[in-house]
Amino acid sequence: MKPAIKVLALSGGVGGAKLALGLSRLVEPGELAILVNTGDDFEHLGLRICPDLDTVLYTLAGVVHPEQGWGRADESFGFMDELRRQGGPDWFLLGDRDLVLHVERTRRLAEGERLTQIMSEFASRFGVASRLLPMSDAPISTLLETDAGALEFQHYFVRLRSIPKVQKLHYAGAAQARPTDEVLDLLRSRSLEAIIVCPSNPYLSIDPILAVPGLRMALRAARVPIVAVSPLIAGRAIKGPTTKIMNELGIAADALAIARHYSGLIDGLLVDEIDANAETLRALAQTGIRVGVTRTLMKTLDDRERVADAALALAAEVASARGAGTGTAYPSAAPIDARSVG
Ligand code: GDP
């Protein structure tokens, strides 16, 4: 029998996968599920490409490129070299080994398999004990309205290097999508103890997940603490266009904006110690969200575990403050430097 899921993480790609890896090392094998954004997915060269799912898969499998945080460490690019020679579109890098997943996924989808089943089998073939769950089996595409016109996510992010100014975001196809039975069953299960929103881009990685009709409500209805980790440190993103987009949308890029963005969803927010000044903490306390503080920069494996531990500890605090008496099964394995202020 499969182990019961105790922790559900919501994740995009590189930033989310870092924390997902940390979480996977703190729970027993098989007790973590990761609900992954598929709004970045797209059709390219006739293939269905799911960058965030594959990034989380490669990270948890220990085969991810350590500096990039995406793609595989042990990779060759014979296909790309030849594609370039043939004058094909070469703006999206596809390694030879990586390509196998896209080809296999496309073949199996065409045969009528669901993305959830396909990813589950990929995960077990890679020896990944955690469950990888697409946010939906229906295609949803993050579209950005920009000063360069409407752009699919990968065209904005990779081809145009996030240069166009973002005016608005849409999640095309979301209205017709639904959460999978696997995700709904998990959220109804009594074993679930905490939901962690990884420090992924709120607009490009987490909002598409929340745009799946019914999912946001199902997350709340699970009645377990929901804790987010801020993707910003001292008002800056570690990587990618998070703060650029916030600025363009007229939102101040700080921890308070992240708390407000997730207001109504989260019970707790873990912020970086650099951001834990009295003024910010006071403003955060007024949101009613419980705040944890730690060093949230995840460079090493120890960092990933430490941030994961602090997020789970904050979830446990929320649970005990509710007086639910259930607590989480994850008292800190290591000394915690998360201080509660909310
Ligand atoms: P993508 O889909 O590959 O762009 O990745 P995500 O959306 O999952 O993550 C991007 C976000 O992760 C950015 O906003 C980064 O600031 C954030 N991020 C990346 N590394 C770290 C880290 O070590 N600590 C924190 N707090 N945030 C991080």
CSV table of C-alpha atoms and ligand atoms in Angstrom, one decimal:
chain,number,residue,atom,x,y,z
A,1,MET,CA,0.0,0.0,0.0
A,2,LYS,CA,1.2,3.5,-0.8
A,3,PRO,CA,2.1,5.7,2.2
A,4,ALA,CA,-0.4,8.3,3.1
A,5,ILE,CA,0.4,11.9,2.1
A,6,LYS,CA,1.0,14.2,5.0
A,7,VAL,CA,2.4,17.3,3.3
A,8,LEU,CA,1.2,18.9,0.0
A,9,ALA,CA,3.5,21.5,-1.6
A,10,LEU,CA,2.4,23.9,-4.4
A,11,SER,CA,5.2,24.5,-6.8
A,12,GLY,CA,6.3,26.1,-10.0
A,13,GLY,CA,9.8,25.2,-11.4
A,14,VAL,CA,13.2,26.0,-10.1
A,15,GLY,CA,12.4,28.0,-6.9
A,16,GLY,CA,9.6,25.7,-5.9
A,17,ALA,CA,11.6,22.5,-6.6
A,18,LYS,CA,14.3,23.7,-4.2
A,19,LEU,CA,11.9,23.7,-1.3
A,20,ALA,CA,10.1,20.5,-2.5
A,21,LEU,CA,13.4,18.7,-2.3
A,22,GLY,CA,13.9,20.0,1.3
A,23,LEU,CA,10.5,18.9,2.3
A,24,SER,CA,11.0,15.5,0.7
A,25,ARG,CA,14.0,14.9,3.0
A,26,LEU,CA,12.1,15.7,6.2
A,27,VAL,CA,9.1,13.5,5.7
A,28,GLU,CA,9.1,9.7,5.3
A,29,PRO,CA,9.4,8.5,1.7
A,30,GLY,CA,6.1,8.8,0.0
A,31,GLU,CA,4.5,11.3,2.4
A,32,LEU,CA,5.0,14.3,0.2
A,33,ALA,CA,2.9,15.3,-2.8
A,34,ILE,CA,3.7,18.2,-5.0
A,35,LEU,CA,1.0,20.0,-6.9
A,36,VAL,CA,2.8,21.5,-9.9
A,37,ASN,CA,2.0,24.4,-12.2
A,38,THR,CA,1.2,23.4,-15.8
A,39,GLY,CA,0.5,26.9,-17.0
A,40,ASP,CA,4.0,27.1,-18.5
A,41,ASP,CA,3.3,24.0,-20.6
A,42,PHE,CA,3.3,24.4,-24.4
A,43,GLU,CA,3.5,22.7,-27.7
A,44,HIS,CA,6.8,22.9,-29.4
A,45,LEU,CA,8.1,20.9,-32.4
A,46,GLY,CA,4.9,18.9,-32.1
A,47,LEU,CA,5.8,17.9,-28.5
A,48,ARG,CA,4.0,18.6,-25.2
A,49,ILE,CA,6.6,20.2,-23.0
A,50,CYS,CA,5.9,20.6,-19.2
A,51,PRO,CA,8.9,22.5,-17.9
A,52,ASP,CA,7.8,22.8,-14.2
A,53,LEU,CA,6.8,19.2,-13.8
A,54,ASP,CA,10.0,18.1,-15.4
A,55,THR,CA,12.1,20.5,-13.2
A,56,VAL,CA,10.5,19.1,-10.0
A,57,LEU,CA,10.9,15.5,-11.3
A,58,TYR,CA,14.6,16.0,-12.1
A,59,THR,CA,15.3,17.8,-8.9
A,60,LEU,CA,13.7,15.1,-6.7
A,61,ALA,CA,15.4,12.4,-8.8
A,62,GLY,CA,18.8,14.0,-8.2
A,63,VAL,CA,19.5,14.3,-11.9
A,64,VAL,CA,18.9,18.1,-12.3
A,65,HIS,CA,21.6,20.4,-13.6
A,66,PRO,CA,23.0,21.8,-10.3
A,67,GLU,CA,23.8,25.3,-11.5
A,68,GLN,CA,20.8,25.9,-13.8
A,69,GLY,CA,18.3,24.2,-11.5
A,70,TRP,CA,16.5,22.9,-14.6
A,71,GLY,CA,17.4,20.4,-17.3
A,72,ARG,CA,19.6,17.4,-16.6
A,73,ALA,CA,23.2,17.4,-15.2
A,74,ASP,CA,24.3,14.6,-17.5
A,75,GLU,CA,23.1,15.9,-20.9
A,76,SER,CA,24.1,16.1,-24.5
A,77,PHE,CA,22.8,18.3,-27.3
A,78,GLY,CA,23.1,16.4,-30.5
A,79,PHE,CA,19.5,17.0,-31.4
A,80,MET,CA,19.8,20.8,-30.9
A,81,ASP,CA,22.9,20.9,-33.0
A,82,GLU,CA,21.3,19.1,-35.8
A,83,LEU,CA,18.0,21.1,-35.5
A,84,ARG,CA,20.1,24.3,-35.8
A,85,ARG,CA,21.9,23.0,-38.9
A,86,GLN,CA,18.5,22.3,-40.4
A,87,GLY,CA,17.3,25.8,-39.7
A,88,GLY,CA,14.7,24.7,-37.1
A,89,PRO,CA,13.5,26.8,-34.2
A,90,ASP,CA,16.4,26.7,-31.7
A,91,TRP,CA,15.3,29.2,-29.0
A,92,PHE,CA,14.1,26.5,-26.6
A,93,LEU,CA,16.9,24.3,-25.5
A,94,LEU,CA,16.1,20.5,-25.5
A,95,GLY,CA,18.8,18.1,-24.3
A,96,ASP,CA,18.9,14.6,-25.8
A,97,ARG,CA,17.9,12.8,-22.6
A,98,ASP,CA,15.3,15.5,-21.7
A,99,LEU,CA,13.8,15.1,-25.2
A,100,VAL,CA,12.8,11.5,-24.4
A,101,LEU,CA,10.3,12.6,-21.7
A,102,HIS,CA,8.7,15.1,-24.1
A,103,VAL,CA,8.4,12.5,-26.9
A,104,GLU,CA,7.1,9.8,-24.5
A,105,ARG,CA,4.6,12.2,-22.9
A,106,THR,CA,3.3,13.3,-26.3
A,107,ARG,CA,2.9,9.8,-27.5
A,108,ARG,CA,1.1,8.7,-24.4
A,109,LEU,CA,-1.2,11.7,-24.3
A,110,ALA,CA,-2.1,11.0,-27.9
A,111,GLU,CA,-3.0,7.5,-26.9
A,112,GLY,CA,-5.5,8.9,-24.3
A,113,GLU,CA,-3.5,8.7,-21.1
A,114,ARG,CA,-3.9,11.4,-18.6
A,115,LEU,CA,-0.9,13.7,-17.7
A,116,THR,CA,-1.3,12.6,-14.0
A,117,GLN,CA,-0.8,9.0,-14.9
A,118,ILE,CA,2.1,9.7,-17.2
A,119,MET,CA,3.9,11.8,-14.6
A,120,SER,CA,3.3,9.3,-11.9
A,121,GLU,CA,4.9,6.6,-14.0
A,122,PHE,CA,7.9,8.9,-14.9
A,123,ALA,CA,8.3,9.5,-11.2
A,124,SER,CA,8.4,5.9,-10.3
A,125,ARG,CA,10.8,5.1,-13.1
A,126,PHE,CA,13.1,7.8,-11.8
A,127,GLY,CA,12.8,6.3,-8.3
A,128,VAL,CA,11.0,9.4,-6.9
A,129,ALA,CA,9.0,8.5,-3.8
A,130,SER,CA,7.1,11.8,-3.7
A,131,ARG,CA,3.9,12.1,-5.7
A,132,LEU,CA,4.0,14.6,-8.6
A,133,LEU,CA,0.6,15.9,-9.4
A,134,PRO,CA,-0.2,18.2,-12.3
A,135,MET,CA,-2.6,21.0,-11.3
A,136,SER,CA,-5.1,19.6,-13.9
A,137,ASP,CA,-5.1,17.1,-16.7
A,138,ALA,CA,-6.7,19.7,-19.0
A,139,PRO,CA,-4.3,22.1,-20.8
A,140,ILE,CA,-4.1,25.6,-19.2
A,141,SER,CA,-1.8,28.2,-20.7
A,142,THR,CA,-0.5,31.3,-19.0
A,143,LEU,CA,-0.9,34.2,-21.4
A,144,LEU,CA,0.8,37.5,-20.8
A,145,GLU,CA,-0.6,40.7,-22.2
A,146,THR,CA,2.5,42.8,-22.8
A,147,ASP,CA,3.7,45.9,-24.7
A,148,ALA,CA,4.9,43.4,-27.3
A,149,GLY,CA,1.4,41.9,-27.6
A,150,ALA,CA,-0.1,38.7,-26.1
A,151,LEU,CA,2.5,36.1,-25.4
A,152,GLU,CA,2.5,32.5,-24.3
A,153,PHE,CA,4.6,32.0,-21.2
A,154,GLN,CA,7.6,30.3,-22.9
A,155,HIS,CA,7.7,32.9,-25.6
A,156,TYR,CA,7.8,35.7,-23.0
A,157,PHE,CA,10.2,34.0,-20.6
A,158,VAL,CA,12.7,32.1,-22.9
A,159,ARG,CA,12.4,33.6,-26.4
A,160,LEU,CA,12.0,37.2,-25.3
A,161,ARG,CA,13.9,36.8,-22.0
A,162,SER,CA,11.1,38.4,-20.0
A,163,ILE,CA,11.9,41.8,-21.5
A,164,PRO,CA,8.3,42.9,-22.6
A,165,LYS,CA,6.4,44.8,-20.0
A,166,VAL,CA,3.6,42.8,-18.5
A,167,GLN,CA,0.1,44.5,-18.3
A,168,LYS,CA,-2.1,41.6,-17.5
A,169,LEU,CA,-2.1,37.8,-17.0
A,170,HIS,CA,-4.7,35.2,-18.1
A,171,TYR,CA,-4.8,31.5,-17.6
A,172,ALA,CA,-6.4,30.4,-20.8
A,173,GLY,CA,-8.3,27.1,-20.5
A,174,ALA,CA,-8.6,27.4,-16.8
A,175,ALA,CA,-12.4,27.9,-16.9
A,176,GLN,CA,-12.9,24.6,-18.6
A,177,ALA,CA,-10.4,22.7,-16.4
A,178,ARG,CA,-11.0,20.9,-13.2
A,179,PRO,CA,-8.8,19.5,-10.4
A,180,THR,CA,-8.0,15.8,-10.8
A,181,ASP,CA,-9.6,13.1,-8.7
A,182,GLU,CA,-6.2,12.4,-7.3
A,183,VAL,CA,-5.8,15.9,-6.0
A,184,LEU,CA,-9.3,16.1,-4.6
A,185,ASP,CA,-9.0,12.8,-2.8
A,186,LEU,CA,-5.7,13.9,-1.3
A,187,LEU,CA,-7.2,17.1,0.0
A,188,ARG,CA,-10.1,15.1,1.5
A,189,SER,CA,-7.8,12.6,3.1
A,190,ARG,CA,-7.5,12.7,6.9
A,191,SER,CA,-3.7,12.0,6.7
A,192,LEU,CA,-2.9,15.5,5.2
A,193,GLU,CA,-1.4,17.8,7.9
A,194,ALA,CA,0.0,20.8,6.1
A,195,ILE,CA,0.0,22.6,2.7
A,196,ILE,CA,3.1,24.5,1.8
A,197,VAL,CA,3.1,27.2,-0.9
A,198,CYS,CA,6.7,27.1,-2.2
A,199,PRO,CA,8.6,30.4,-2.9
A,200,SER,CA,7.6,30.2,-6.6
A,201,ASN,CA,6.5,33.1,-8.7
A,202,PRO,CA,3.0,34.0,-7.3
A,203,TYR,CA,1.8,35.3,-10.7
A,204,LEU,CA,3.4,32.8,-13.1
A,205,SER,CA,3.6,29.6,-11.0
A,206,ILE,CA,1.1,29.6,-8.1
A,207,ASP,CA,-1.8,31.7,-9.5
A,208,PRO,CA,-2.3,29.3,-12.4
A,209,ILE,CA,-2.8,26.5,-9.9
A,210,LEU,CA,-5.3,28.6,-7.9
A,211,ALA,CA,-7.1,29.4,-11.2
A,212,VAL,CA,-8.3,25.8,-11.6
A,213,PRO,CA,-11.9,26.1,-10.7
A,214,GLY,CA,-12.6,24.7,-7.3
A,215,LEU,CA,-9.0,24.1,-6.3
A,216,ARG,CA,-8.6,27.1,-4.1
A,217,MET,CA,-11.7,26.2,-2.2
A,218,ALA,CA,-10.6,22.6,-1.9
A,219,LEU,CA,-7.3,23.7,-0.5
A,220,ARG,CA,-9.1,25.7,2.2
A,221,ALA,CA,-11.6,22.9,2.8
A,222,ALA,CA,-8.8,20.6,3.7
A,223,ARG,CA,-8.7,22.5,7.0
A,224,VAL,CA,-5.0,22.0,7.4
A,225,PRO,CA,-2.6,24.9,7.9
A,226,ILE,CA,-1.5,26.6,4.7
A,227,VAL,CA,1.9,28.2,4.9
A,228,ALA,CA,3.7,30.1,2.1
A,229,VAL,CA,7.4,30.9,1.8
A,230,SER,CA,8.1,34.3,0.4
A,231,PRO,CA,10.0,34.3,-2.9
A,232,LEU,CA,11.4,37.7,-2.1
A,233,ILE,CA,14.5,38.6,-0.1
A,234,ALA,CA,15.0,42.3,0.6
A,235,GLY,CA,12.5,43.1,-2.1
A,236,ARG,CA,14.3,41.1,-4.8
A,237,ALA,CA,13.7,37.8,-6.5
A,238,ILE,CA,16.5,35.3,-6.4
A,239,LYS,CA,15.9,34.5,-10.1
A,240,GLY,CA,13.4,35.3,-12.8
A,241,PRO,CA,10.9,38.1,-13.4
A,242,THR,CA,8.9,38.1,-10.1
A,243,THR,CA,9.8,41.7,-9.0
A,244,LYS,CA,9.9,43.0,-12.5
A,245,ILE,CA,6.3,41.8,-13.0
A,246,MET,CA,5.2,43.2,-9.6
A,247,ASN,CA,6.7,46.6,-10.5
A,248,GLU,CA,5.0,46.6,-13.9
A,249,LEU,CA,1.6,45.7,-12.3
A,250,GLY,CA,2.1,48.6,-9.8
A,251,ILE,CA,2.6,46.3,-6.8
A,252,ALA,CA,5.4,47.1,-4.3
A,253,ALA,CA,7.8,44.1,-4.3
A,254,ASP,CA,7.9,43.2,-0.6
A,255,ALA,CA,6.9,40.5,1.9
A,256,LEU,CA,3.7,42.5,2.7
A,257,ALA,CA,2.6,42.3,-0.9
A,258,ILE,CA,3.1,38.6,-0.9
A,259,ALA,CA,1.0,38.3,2.3
A,260,ARG,CA,-1.7,40.3,0.7
A,261,HIS,CA,-1.5,38.4,-2.6
A,262,TYR,CA,-2.2,35.1,-0.7
A,263,SER,CA,-4.7,36.6,1.7
A,264,GLY,CA,-7.7,34.4,2.3
A,265,LEU,CA,-5.6,31.3,1.3
A,266,ILE,CA,-2.6,31.2,3.7
A,267,ASP,CA,-2.5,31.0,7.5
A,268,GLY,CA,1.2,31.6,7.7
A,269,LEU,CA,4.0,33.3,5.8
A,270,LEU,CA,7.7,32.5,6.2
A,271,VAL,CA,9.8,35.6,5.4
A,272,ASP,CA,13.5,36.1,5.3
A,273,GLU,CA,15.3,37.4,8.3
A,274,ILE,CA,16.5,40.4,6.3
A,275,ASP,CA,12.9,41.4,5.9
A,276,ALA,CA,12.0,41.0,9.5
A,277,ASN,CA,12.3,44.6,10.6
A,278,ALA,CA,9.9,45.9,13.2
A,279,GLU,CA,7.8,47.9,10.6
A,280,THR,CA,7.3,45.0,8.2
A,281,LEU,CA,6.5,42.6,11.1
A,282,ARG,CA,3.9,45.0,12.5
A,283,ALA,CA,2.3,45.4,9.0
A,284,LEU,CA,2.4,41.6,8.5
A,285,ALA,CA,0.8,41.0,11.9
A,286,GLN,CA,-2.1,43.2,10.9
A,287,THR,CA,-2.9,40.9,8.0
A,288,GLY,CA,-3.9,38.3,10.6
A,289,ILE,CA,-1.4,35.9,9.0
A,290,ARG,CA,1.1,34.2,11.4
A,291,VAL,CA,4.7,35.0,10.4
A,292,GLY,CA,7.8,32.9,10.7
A,293,VAL,CA,11.3,34.2,10.1
A,294,THR,CA,14.3,32.4,8.9
A,295,ARG,CA,17.1,32.7,6.3
A,296,THR,CA,15.2,31.7,3.2
A,297,LEU,CA,18.0,31.7,0.7
A,298,MET,CA,18.5,28.0,-0.4
A,299,LYS,CA,21.9,27.5,-1.8
A,300,THR,CA,22.9,24.2,-0.2
A,301,LEU,CA,20.9,21.0,0.6
A,302,ASP,CA,21.1,22.0,4.3
A,303,ASP,CA,19.5,25.3,3.4
A,304,ARG,CA,16.6,23.5,1.6
A,305,GLU,CA,16.1,21.3,4.6
A,306,ARG,CA,16.3,24.2,7.0
A,307,VAL,CA,13.7,26.3,5.1
A,308,ALA,CA,11.4,23.3,4.8
A,309,ASP,CA,11.7,22.6,8.5
A,310,ALA,CA,10.9,26.2,9.3
A,311,ALA,CA,7.8,26.1,7.0
A,312,LEU,CA,6.6,22.9,8.6
A,313,ALA,CA,7.2,24.3,12.1
A,314,LEU,CA,5.2,27.4,11.2
A,315,ALA,CA,2.4,25.1,10.0
A,316,ALA,CA,2.6,23.2,13.3
A,317,GLU,CA,2.3,26.5,15.2
A,318,VAL,CA,-0.8,27.5,13.2
A,319,ALA,CA,-2.3,24.1,14.0
A,320,SER,CA,-1.7,24.4,17.7
A,321,ALA,CA,-2.8,28.0,17.8
A,322,ARG,CA,-6.1,26.8,16.3
A,323,GLY,CA,-6.3,24.5,19.2
A,324,ALA,CA,-7.2,21.7,16.9
A,325,GLY,CA,-5.1,19.4,19.0
A,326,THR,CA,-3.9,17.6,15.9
A,327,GLY,CA,-0.6,19.3,15.5
A,328,THR,CA,1.6,18.1,12.8
A,329,ALA,CA,3.8,15.1,13.0
A,330,TYR,CA,6.8,17.2,12.2
A,331,PRO,CA,8.3,18.7,15.2
A,332,SER,CA,11.6,20.2,14.1
A,333,ALA,CA,14.3,17.7,13.4
A,334,ALA,CA,16.9,20.3,13.8
A,335,PRO,CA,17.0,23.4,16.0
A,336,ILE,CA,14.7,26.0,14.3
A,337,ASP,CA,15.5,29.6,13.9
A,338,ALA,CA,12.0,30.5,12.8
A,339,ARG,CA,10.5,32.9,15.3
A,340,SER,CA,6.8,33.4,15.5
A,341,VAL,CA,5.7,37.0,15.6
A,342,GLY,CA,2.1,36.8,14.5
B,1,GDP,P1,10.3,28.9,-12.4
B,1,GDP,O1,8.9,28.3,-12.7
B,1,GDP,O2,11.4,28.0,-12.8
B,1,GDP,O3,10.4,30.3,-12.7
B,1,GDP,O4,10.4,28.8,-10.8
B,1,GDP,P2,9.4,29.2,-9.6
B,1,GDP,O5,8.3,30.0,-10.0
B,1,GDP,O6,9.2,27.9,-8.9
B,1,GDP,O7,10.4,30.1,-8.7
B,1,GDP,C1,10.8,31.4,-9.0
B,1,GDP,C2,10.8,32.1,-7.8
B,1,GDP,O8,11.6,31.4,-6.8
B,1,GDP,C3,11.5,33.5,-7.8
B,1,GDP,O9,10.5,34.5,-7.4
B,1,GDP,C4,12.6,33.5,-6.8
B,1,GDP,O10,12.8,34.6,-6.1
B,1,GDP,C5,12.2,32.3,-5.9
B,1,GDP,N1,13.4,31.6,-5.4
B,1,GDP,C6,14.4,31.0,-6.1
B,1,GDP,N2,15.3,30.5,-5.2
B,1,GDP,C7,14.9,30.9,-4.0
B,1,GDP,C8,15.5,30.8,-2.7
B,1,GDP,O11,16.5,30.1,-2.5
B,1,GDP,N3,14.8,31.3,-1.6
B,1,GDP,C9,13.6,32.0,-1.8
B,1,GDP,N4,13.0,32.5,-0.7
B,1,GDP,N5,13.1,32.2,-3.0
B,1,GDP,C10,13.7,31.6,-4.1
